Coordinates of C-alpha atoms in Angstrom, one line a residue:
M2 CA 10.5 25.2 -13.6
I3 CA 10.6 21.4 -14.0
L4 CA 14.1 21.2 -12.5
A5 CA 12.9 23.0 -9.4
V6 CA 10.0 20.6 -8.9
C7 CA 12.3 17.6 -9.5
S8 CA 14.8 18.8 -6.9
V9 CA 12.0 19.1 -4.2
L10 CA 10.6 15.6 -4.8
P11 CA 13.6 13.6 -3.6
A12 CA 13.7 15.7 -0.4
Q13 CA 10.1 15.1 0.2
A14 CA 10.5 11.4 -0.4
T15 CA 13.4 11.3 2.1
D16 CA 11.4 13.1 4.7
R17 CA 8.5 10.7 4.3
Q18 CA 10.8 7.7 4.5
D19 CA 12.5 9.1 7.7
S20 CA 9.0 9.7 9.2
R21 CA 7.9 6.1 8.3
E22 CA 11.1 4.7 9.8
L23 CA 10.6 6.6 13.0
R24 CA 7.1 5.1 13.4
Q25 CA 8.3 1.6 12.5
E26 CA 11.2 1.7 15.0
V27 CA 8.9 2.5 17.9
R28 CA 6.1 0.1 17.1
P29 CA 7.6 -2.9 19.0
E30 CA 8.3 -0.8 22.0
V31 CA 4.7 0.4 22.1
R32 CA 3.4 -3.1 21.8
D33 CA 5.7 -4.3 24.7
V34 CA 4.4 -1.4 26.9
K35 CA 0.8 -2.5 26.4
Q36 CA 1.6 -6.2 27.0
D37 CA 3.5 -5.3 30.2
C38 CA 0.6 -3.2 31.3
R39 CA -1.9 -6.0 30.9
E40 CA 0.4 -8.7 32.3
N41 CA 1.2 -6.7 35.5
D42 CA -2.5 -5.9 36.0
Q43 CA -1.6 -2.3 36.6
K44 CA -4.7 -1.2 34.7
D45 CA -7.6 -2.7 32.9
N46 CA -7.4 -3.3 29.2
Y47 CA -9.2 -0.1 28.3
E48 CA -6.7 2.0 30.2
C49 CA -3.8 0.1 28.7
R50 CA -5.3 0.7 25.2
Q51 CA -5.7 4.4 25.9
D52 CA -2.0 4.7 27.1
K53 CA -0.9 3.0 23.9
R54 CA -3.0 5.4 21.8
E55 CA -1.4 8.4 23.6
V56 CA 2.1 7.1 22.9
K57 CA 1.2 6.4 19.3
Q58 CA -0.2 9.9 18.9
D59 CA 3.0 11.4 20.3
I60 CA 5.0 9.3 17.8
R61 CA 2.8 10.6 15.0
E62 CA 3.5 14.2 16.0
K63 CA 7.2 13.5 16.1
A64 CA 7.0 11.9 12.6
R65 CA 5.1 15.0 11.3
D66 CA 7.9 17.2 12.7
V67 CA 10.4 15.1 10.8
K68 CA 8.4 15.5 7.6
H69 CA 7.8 19.3 7.9

């Protein structure tokens, strides 16, 4: 019983780390998209912030898919 639990833990840790790495890799890109949005005056700050939130939510969903 203990061996079965111990074998699952490293897999879960790897999945969590892969998920975290995915979010970390995309973070600078999301920041750049928001800055470009504001600099180009395409939208007001509220709309740029909403766009950033939507992108981050998509990334979170992908990270969850990696974990599960």
